[in-house]
Tab-separated table of C-alpha atoms in Angstrom:
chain	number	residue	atom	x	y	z
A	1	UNK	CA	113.501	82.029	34.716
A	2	UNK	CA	111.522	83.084	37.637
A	3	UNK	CA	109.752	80.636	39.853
A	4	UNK	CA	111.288	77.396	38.411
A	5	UNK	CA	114.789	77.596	39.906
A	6	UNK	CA	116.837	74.358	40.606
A	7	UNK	CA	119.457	76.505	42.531
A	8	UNK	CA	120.761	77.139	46.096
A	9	UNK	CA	118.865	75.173	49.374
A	10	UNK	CA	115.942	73.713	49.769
A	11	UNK	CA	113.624	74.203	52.430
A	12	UNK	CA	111.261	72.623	54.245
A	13	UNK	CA	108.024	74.407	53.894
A	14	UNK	CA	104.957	73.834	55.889
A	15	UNK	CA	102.106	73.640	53.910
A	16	UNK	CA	98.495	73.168	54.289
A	17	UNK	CA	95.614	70.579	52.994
A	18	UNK	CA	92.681	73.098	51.312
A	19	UNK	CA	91.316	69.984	49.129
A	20	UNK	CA	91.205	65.815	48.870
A	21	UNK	CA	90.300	64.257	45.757
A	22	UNK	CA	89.744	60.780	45.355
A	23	UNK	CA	90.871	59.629	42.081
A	24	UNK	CA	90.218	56.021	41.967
A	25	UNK	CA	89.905	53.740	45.239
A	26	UNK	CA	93.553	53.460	46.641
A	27	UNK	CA	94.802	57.283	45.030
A	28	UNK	CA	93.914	60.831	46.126
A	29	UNK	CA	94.851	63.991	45.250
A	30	UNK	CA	96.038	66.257	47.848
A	31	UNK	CA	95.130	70.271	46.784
A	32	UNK	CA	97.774	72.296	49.218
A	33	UNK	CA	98.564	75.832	49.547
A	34	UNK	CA	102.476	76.617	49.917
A	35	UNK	CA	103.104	79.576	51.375
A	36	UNK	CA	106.124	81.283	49.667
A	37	UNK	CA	105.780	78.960	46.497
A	38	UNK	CA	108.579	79.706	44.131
A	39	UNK	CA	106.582	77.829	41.295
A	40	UNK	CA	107.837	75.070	39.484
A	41	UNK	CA	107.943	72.958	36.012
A	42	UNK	CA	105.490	69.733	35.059
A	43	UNK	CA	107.941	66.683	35.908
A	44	UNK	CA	109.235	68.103	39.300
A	45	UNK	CA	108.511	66.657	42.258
A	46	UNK	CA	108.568	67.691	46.270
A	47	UNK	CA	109.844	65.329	49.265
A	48	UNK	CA	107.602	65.066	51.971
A	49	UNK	CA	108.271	64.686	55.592
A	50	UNK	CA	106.051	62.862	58.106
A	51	UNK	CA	107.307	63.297	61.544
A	52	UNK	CA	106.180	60.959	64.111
A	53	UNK	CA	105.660	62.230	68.255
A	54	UNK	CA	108.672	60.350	68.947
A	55	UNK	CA	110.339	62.340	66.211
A	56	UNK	CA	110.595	59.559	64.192
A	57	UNK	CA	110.825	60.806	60.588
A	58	UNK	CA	109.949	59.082	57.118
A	59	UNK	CA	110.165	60.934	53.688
A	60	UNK	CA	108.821	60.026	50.426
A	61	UNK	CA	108.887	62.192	46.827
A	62	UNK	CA	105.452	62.761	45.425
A	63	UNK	CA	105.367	64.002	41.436
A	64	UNK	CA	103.658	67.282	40.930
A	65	UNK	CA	100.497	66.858	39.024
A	66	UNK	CA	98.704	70.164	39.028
A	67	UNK	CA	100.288	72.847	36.408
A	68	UNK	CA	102.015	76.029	37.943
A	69	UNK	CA	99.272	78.131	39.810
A	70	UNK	CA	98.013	79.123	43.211
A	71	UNK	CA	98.008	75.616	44.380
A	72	UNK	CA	99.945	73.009	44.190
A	73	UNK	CA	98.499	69.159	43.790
A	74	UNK	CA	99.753	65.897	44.524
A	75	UNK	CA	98.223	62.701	43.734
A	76	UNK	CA	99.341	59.862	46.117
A	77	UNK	CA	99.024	56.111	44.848
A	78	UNK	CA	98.550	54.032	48.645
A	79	UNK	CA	100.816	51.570	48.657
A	80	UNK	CA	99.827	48.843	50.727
A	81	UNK	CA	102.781	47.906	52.788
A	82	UNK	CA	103.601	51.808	52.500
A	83	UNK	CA	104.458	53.563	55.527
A	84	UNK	CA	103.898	57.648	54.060
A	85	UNK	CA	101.336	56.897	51.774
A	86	UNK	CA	98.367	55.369	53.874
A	87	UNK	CA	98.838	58.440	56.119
A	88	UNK	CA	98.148	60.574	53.389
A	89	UNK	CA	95.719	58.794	51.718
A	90	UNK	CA	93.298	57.662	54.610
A	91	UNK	CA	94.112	60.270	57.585
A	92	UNK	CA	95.231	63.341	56.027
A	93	UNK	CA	92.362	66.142	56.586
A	94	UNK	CA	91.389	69.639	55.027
A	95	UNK	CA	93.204	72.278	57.219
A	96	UNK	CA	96.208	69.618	57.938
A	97	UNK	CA	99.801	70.994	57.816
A	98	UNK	CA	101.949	69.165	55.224
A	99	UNK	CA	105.985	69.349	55.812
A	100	UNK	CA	107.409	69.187	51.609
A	101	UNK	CA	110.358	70.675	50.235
A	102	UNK	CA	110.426	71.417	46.215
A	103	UNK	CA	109.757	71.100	43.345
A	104	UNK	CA	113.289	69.131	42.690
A	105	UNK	CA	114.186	68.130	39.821
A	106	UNK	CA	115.994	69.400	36.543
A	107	UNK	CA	115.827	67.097	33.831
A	108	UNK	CA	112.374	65.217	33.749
A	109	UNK	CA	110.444	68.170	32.982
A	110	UNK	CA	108.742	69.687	29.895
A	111	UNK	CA	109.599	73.408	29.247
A	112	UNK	CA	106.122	74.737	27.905
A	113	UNK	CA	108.354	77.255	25.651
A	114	UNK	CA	109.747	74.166	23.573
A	115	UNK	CA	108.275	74.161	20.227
A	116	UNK	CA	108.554	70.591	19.216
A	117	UNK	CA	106.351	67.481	19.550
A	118	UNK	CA	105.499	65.505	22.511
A	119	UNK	CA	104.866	61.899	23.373
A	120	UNK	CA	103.883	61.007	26.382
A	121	UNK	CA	103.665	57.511	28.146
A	122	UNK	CA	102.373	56.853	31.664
A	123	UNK	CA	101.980	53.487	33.642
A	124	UNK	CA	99.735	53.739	36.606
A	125	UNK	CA	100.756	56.310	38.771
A	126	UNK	CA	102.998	57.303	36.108
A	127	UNK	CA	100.568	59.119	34.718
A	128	UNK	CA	100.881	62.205	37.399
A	129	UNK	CA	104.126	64.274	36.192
A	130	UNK	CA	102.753	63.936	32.890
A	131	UNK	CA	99.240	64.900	34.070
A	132	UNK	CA	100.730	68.287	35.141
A	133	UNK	CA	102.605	68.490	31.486
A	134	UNK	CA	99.369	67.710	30.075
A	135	UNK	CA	97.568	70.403	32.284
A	136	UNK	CA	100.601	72.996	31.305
A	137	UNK	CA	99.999	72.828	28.188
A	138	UNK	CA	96.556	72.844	28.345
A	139	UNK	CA	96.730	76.277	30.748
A	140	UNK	CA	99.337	77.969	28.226
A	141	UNK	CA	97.027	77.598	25.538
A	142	UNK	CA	99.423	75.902	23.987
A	143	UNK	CA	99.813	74.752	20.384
A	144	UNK	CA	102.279	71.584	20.326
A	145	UNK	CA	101.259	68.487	19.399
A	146	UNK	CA	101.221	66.116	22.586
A	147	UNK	CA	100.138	62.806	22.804
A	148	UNK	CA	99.687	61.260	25.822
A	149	UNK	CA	99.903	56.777	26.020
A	150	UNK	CA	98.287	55.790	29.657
A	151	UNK	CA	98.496	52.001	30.778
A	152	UNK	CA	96.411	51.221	33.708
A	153	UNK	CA	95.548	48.326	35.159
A	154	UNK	CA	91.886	48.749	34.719
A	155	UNK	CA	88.542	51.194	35.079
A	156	UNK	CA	88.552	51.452	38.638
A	157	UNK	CA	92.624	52.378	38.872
A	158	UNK	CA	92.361	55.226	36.004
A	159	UNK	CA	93.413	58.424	37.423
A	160	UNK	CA	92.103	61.832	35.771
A	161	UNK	CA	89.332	59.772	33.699
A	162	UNK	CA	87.139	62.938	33.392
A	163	UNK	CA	89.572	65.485	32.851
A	164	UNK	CA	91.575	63.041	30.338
A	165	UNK	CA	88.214	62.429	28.421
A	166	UNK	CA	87.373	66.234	28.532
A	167	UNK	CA	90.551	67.377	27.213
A	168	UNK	CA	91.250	64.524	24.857
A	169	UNK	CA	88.024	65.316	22.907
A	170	UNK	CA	88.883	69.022	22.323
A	171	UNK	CA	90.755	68.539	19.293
A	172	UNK	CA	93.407	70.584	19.998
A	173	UNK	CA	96.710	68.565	19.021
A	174	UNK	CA	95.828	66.479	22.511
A	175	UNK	CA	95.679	63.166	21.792
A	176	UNK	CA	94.565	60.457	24.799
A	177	UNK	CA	95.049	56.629	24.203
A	178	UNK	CA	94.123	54.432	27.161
A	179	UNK	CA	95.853	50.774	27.294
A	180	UNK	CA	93.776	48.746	29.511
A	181	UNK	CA	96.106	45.836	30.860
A	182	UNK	CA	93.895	43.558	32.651
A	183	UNK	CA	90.364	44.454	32.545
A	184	UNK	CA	88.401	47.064	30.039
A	185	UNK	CA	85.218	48.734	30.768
A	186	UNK	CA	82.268	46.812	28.481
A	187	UNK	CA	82.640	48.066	24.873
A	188	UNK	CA	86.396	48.561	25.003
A	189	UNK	CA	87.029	47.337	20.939
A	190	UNK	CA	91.246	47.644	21.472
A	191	UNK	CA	93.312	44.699	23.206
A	192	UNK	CA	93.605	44.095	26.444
A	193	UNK	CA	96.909	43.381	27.574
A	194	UNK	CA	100.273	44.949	28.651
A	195	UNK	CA	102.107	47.403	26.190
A	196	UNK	CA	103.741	45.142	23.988
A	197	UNK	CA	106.007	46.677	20.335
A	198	UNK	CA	103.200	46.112	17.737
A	199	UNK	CA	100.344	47.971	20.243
A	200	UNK	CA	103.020	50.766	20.928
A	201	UNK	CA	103.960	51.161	17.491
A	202	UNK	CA	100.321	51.795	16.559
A	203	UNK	CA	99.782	54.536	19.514
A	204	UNK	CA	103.282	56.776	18.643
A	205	UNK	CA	104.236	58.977	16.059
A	206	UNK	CA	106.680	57.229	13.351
A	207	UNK	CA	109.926	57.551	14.748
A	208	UNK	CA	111.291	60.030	12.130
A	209	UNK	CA	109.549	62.404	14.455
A	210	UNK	CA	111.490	62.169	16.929
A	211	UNK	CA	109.028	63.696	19.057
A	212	UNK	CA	110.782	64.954	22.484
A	213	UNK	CA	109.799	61.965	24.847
A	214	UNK	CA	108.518	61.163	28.544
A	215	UNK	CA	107.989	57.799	30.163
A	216	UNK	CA	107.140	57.582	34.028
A	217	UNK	CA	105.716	54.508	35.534
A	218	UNK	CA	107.175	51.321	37.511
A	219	UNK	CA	110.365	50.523	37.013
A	220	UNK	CA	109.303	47.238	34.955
A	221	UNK	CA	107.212	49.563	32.876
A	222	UNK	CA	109.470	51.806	32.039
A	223	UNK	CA	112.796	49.597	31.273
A	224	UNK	CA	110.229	47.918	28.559
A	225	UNK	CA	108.561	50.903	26.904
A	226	UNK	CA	112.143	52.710	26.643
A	227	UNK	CA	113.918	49.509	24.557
A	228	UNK	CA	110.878	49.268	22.820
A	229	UNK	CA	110.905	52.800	22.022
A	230	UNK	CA	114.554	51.842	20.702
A	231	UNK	CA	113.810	49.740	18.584
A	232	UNK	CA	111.071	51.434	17.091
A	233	UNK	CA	114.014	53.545	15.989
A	234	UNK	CA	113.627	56.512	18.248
A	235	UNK	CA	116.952	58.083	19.944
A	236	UNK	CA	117.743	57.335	23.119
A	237	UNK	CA	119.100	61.060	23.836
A	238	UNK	CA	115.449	61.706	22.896
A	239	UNK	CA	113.828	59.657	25.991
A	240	UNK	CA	113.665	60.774	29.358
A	241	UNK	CA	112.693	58.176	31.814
A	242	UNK	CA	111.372	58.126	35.334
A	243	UNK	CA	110.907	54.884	37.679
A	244	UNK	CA	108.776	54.353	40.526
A	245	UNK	CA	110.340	50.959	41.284
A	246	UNK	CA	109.199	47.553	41.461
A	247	UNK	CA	104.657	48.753	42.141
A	248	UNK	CA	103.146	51.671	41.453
A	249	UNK	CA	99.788	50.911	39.755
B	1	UNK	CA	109.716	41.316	32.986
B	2	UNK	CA	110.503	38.638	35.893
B	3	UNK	CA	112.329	39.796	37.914
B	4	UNK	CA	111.764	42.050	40.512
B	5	UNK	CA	112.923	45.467	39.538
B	6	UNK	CA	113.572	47.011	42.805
B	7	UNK	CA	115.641	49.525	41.571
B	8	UNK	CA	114.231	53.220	40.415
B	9	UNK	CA	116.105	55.774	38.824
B	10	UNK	CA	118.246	58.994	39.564
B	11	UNK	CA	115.495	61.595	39.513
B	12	UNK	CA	115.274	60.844	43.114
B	13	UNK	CA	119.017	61.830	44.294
B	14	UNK	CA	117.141	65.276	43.268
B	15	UNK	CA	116.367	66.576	46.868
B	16	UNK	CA	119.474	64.626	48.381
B	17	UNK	CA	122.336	65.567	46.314
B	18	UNK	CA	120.912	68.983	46.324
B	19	UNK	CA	121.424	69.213	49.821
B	20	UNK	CA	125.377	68.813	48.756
B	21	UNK	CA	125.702	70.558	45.791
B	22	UNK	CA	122.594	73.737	46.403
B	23	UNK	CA	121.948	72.646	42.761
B	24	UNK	CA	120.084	70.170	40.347
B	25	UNK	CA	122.302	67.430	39.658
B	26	UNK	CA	120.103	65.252	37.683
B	27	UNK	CA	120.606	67.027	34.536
B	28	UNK	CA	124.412	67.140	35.081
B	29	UNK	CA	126.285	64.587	32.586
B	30	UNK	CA	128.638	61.999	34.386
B	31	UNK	CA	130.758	59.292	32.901
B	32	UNK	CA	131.314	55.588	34.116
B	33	UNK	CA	134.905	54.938	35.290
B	34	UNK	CA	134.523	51.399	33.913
B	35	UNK	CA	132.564	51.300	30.487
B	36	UNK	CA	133.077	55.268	30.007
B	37	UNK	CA	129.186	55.555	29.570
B	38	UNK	CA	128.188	59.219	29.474
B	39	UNK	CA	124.173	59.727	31.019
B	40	UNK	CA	122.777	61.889	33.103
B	41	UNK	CA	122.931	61.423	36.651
B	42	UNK	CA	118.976	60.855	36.293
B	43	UNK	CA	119.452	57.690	34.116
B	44	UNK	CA	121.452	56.017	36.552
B	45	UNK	CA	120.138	53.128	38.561
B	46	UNK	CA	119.406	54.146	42.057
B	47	UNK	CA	119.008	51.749	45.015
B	48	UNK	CA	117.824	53.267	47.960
B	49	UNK	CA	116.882	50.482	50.209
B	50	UNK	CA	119.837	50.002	51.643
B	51	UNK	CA	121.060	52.531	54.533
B	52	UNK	CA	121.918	55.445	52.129
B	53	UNK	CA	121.889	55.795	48.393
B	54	UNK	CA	123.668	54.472	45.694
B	55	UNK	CA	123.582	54.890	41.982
B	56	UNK	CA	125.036	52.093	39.210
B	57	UNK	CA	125.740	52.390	36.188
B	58	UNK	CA	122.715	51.811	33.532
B	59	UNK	CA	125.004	50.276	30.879
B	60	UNK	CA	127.361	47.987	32.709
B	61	UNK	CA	125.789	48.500	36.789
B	62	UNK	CA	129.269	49.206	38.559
B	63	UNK	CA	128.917	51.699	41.243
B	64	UNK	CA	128.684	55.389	40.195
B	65	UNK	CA	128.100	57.239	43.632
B	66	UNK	CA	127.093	56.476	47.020
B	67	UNK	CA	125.679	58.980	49.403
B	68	UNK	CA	124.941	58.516	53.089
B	69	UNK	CA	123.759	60.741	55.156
B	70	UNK	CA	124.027	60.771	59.453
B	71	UNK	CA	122.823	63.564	61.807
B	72	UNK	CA	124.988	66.871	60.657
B	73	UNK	CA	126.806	65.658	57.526
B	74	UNK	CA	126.844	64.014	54.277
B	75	UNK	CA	129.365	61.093	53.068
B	76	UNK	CA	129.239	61.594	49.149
B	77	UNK	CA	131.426	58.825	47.229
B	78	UNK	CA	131.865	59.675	43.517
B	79	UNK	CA	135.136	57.271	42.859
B	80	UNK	CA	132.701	55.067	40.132
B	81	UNK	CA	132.569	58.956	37.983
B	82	UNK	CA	135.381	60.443	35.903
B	83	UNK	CA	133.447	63.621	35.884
B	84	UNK	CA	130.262	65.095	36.008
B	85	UNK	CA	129.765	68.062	33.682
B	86	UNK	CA	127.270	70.854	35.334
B	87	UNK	CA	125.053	73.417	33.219
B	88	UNK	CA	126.377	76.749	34.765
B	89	UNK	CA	124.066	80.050	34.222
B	90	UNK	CA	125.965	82.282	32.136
B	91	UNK	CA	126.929	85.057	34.333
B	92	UNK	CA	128.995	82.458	36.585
């Protein structure tokens, strides 16, 4: 299939900054145009390459959180004792060059031609490579049922809110929960609190659904929602996880 | 959930064991040498914090692969793997 290849070399590609988004107060979403994009599949990711005067070098993988298009987005979480992601978070400008090499990856990635079910579930930053599934979908016109679970810590660290609202509320076999885990905006009627079996249970299809699964977040996050997943009865064959390690809220 | 996962997973050997192999690995199937646990390379655990990479076994943590990498070549252990099985394109 054209455009989403996973073979021969990659290259570095130097692309440029046409957009920043903030998304909450320590993310952003860098818009870049690629020259010689060969396209790529929601899940993928790039590596991206600062390179210091000295020639110092530090690289870091970024999910993919825009669908396949004309540009490509990224939406980078700032770590705090990070040494990639303040850069591009706080000094990155419009009409920067970007060094990335991509999109990598082969098996955490939804093929929009797949006909059955999806469940998605995102903690924190987590959310981005199923953002872009979300947004595939959503740009094929697409049919299949996907639901999409989002933990976040609270209001001000929700990524997407608008566009997650938007699309949740078209009624078109989207469905959006939001699990708040520390603090809800005023009105919130569900618990507060981290993702815990009976909560989970309530928010995914029963498991005889077997709905073809995604869960992205820290590593924490994901080692819990996976056994709980499990239990629930789901197959594991059936659960494709992705860890962001010990932070990424 | 206390302790400190520092480990993340093998969706990230993506870019560097692509650089070996000029193909996705992540999706290829490998099996444990000790507990004979078949996953994809993308389930393994993967510390990277050390210099170079190395992946563990999810089921039973033994060491699956290391990879290193220095100026102008690659040092790829696989001696924790029986095999890895690799989705080839028909026409190959």
């Amino acid at each position: 299939m054209a455009g989403t290849t996973v073979l021969g070399r990659l290259t570095w590609r130097a692309a440029q900054v046409v957009g920043l988004r903030d998304e909450s107060p320590t993310a952003r979403t860098l818009v870049l145009d690629v020259p010689s994009w060969p396209g790529h599949l929601p899940g993928q990711h790039v590596d991206v390459r600062l390179t210091a005067e000295d020639g110092y070098s530090a690289q870091r993988s970024y999910s993919i959180a825009s669908a396949p298009g004309s540009r490509l987005e990224l939406t980078v979480q700032r770590l705090a004792d990070g040494e990639v992601s303040p850069y591009l978070t706080e000094e990155l400008h419009e009409g920067d060059p970007l060094e990335l090499r991509g999109p990598i990856g082969g098996w955490f990635v939804w093929r929009p031609e797949a006909q059955e079910p999806v469940l998605l579930i995102g903690g924190g930053s987590g959310v981005v490579p199923l953002m872009a599934m979300v947004r595939t979908r959503r740009a094929n016109g697409g049919a299949v049922p996907m639901r999409l679970v989002y933990s976040t810590r609270e209001p001000d660290t929700l990524l997407y809110r608008d566009e997650l609202a938007r699309l949740g509320e078209r009624d078109d076999g989207l469905r959006v929960d939001l699990v708040y885990t520390r603090r809800a905006p005023q009105g919130w009627t569900d618990p507060v609190g981290r993702l815990g079996a009976a909560r989970l249970a309530a928010l995914t299809p029963r498991a005889g659904d077997q709905p073809a699964s995604f869960v992205c977040g820290p590593t924490g996050f994901v080692e819990s929602v996976a056994n709980l997943l499990i239990d629930q009865g789901y197959r594991p064959e059936r659960i494709k996880t992705e860890r962001f390690g010990p932070t990424g809220n | 959930m206390t302790e400190p996962m520092l480990w993340t997973d093998g969706n990230a050997l993506g870019g560097p064991l692509r650089d070996v192999f000029m193909m996705d690995i992540t999706a290829a199937t490998g099996r444990c040498v000790t507990c004979g646990r078949t996953d994809p390379i993308a389930q393994a655990r993967l510390f990277d914090h050390a210099p170079g990479m190395v992946a563990r076994c999810s089921n039973c943590d033994q060491v699956l692969l290391r990879l290193v990498r220095a100026p102008g070549r690659a040092w790829l252990d696989l001696q924790g793997l029986a095999f890895l099985q690799v989705a080839m394109p028909e026409d190959v």
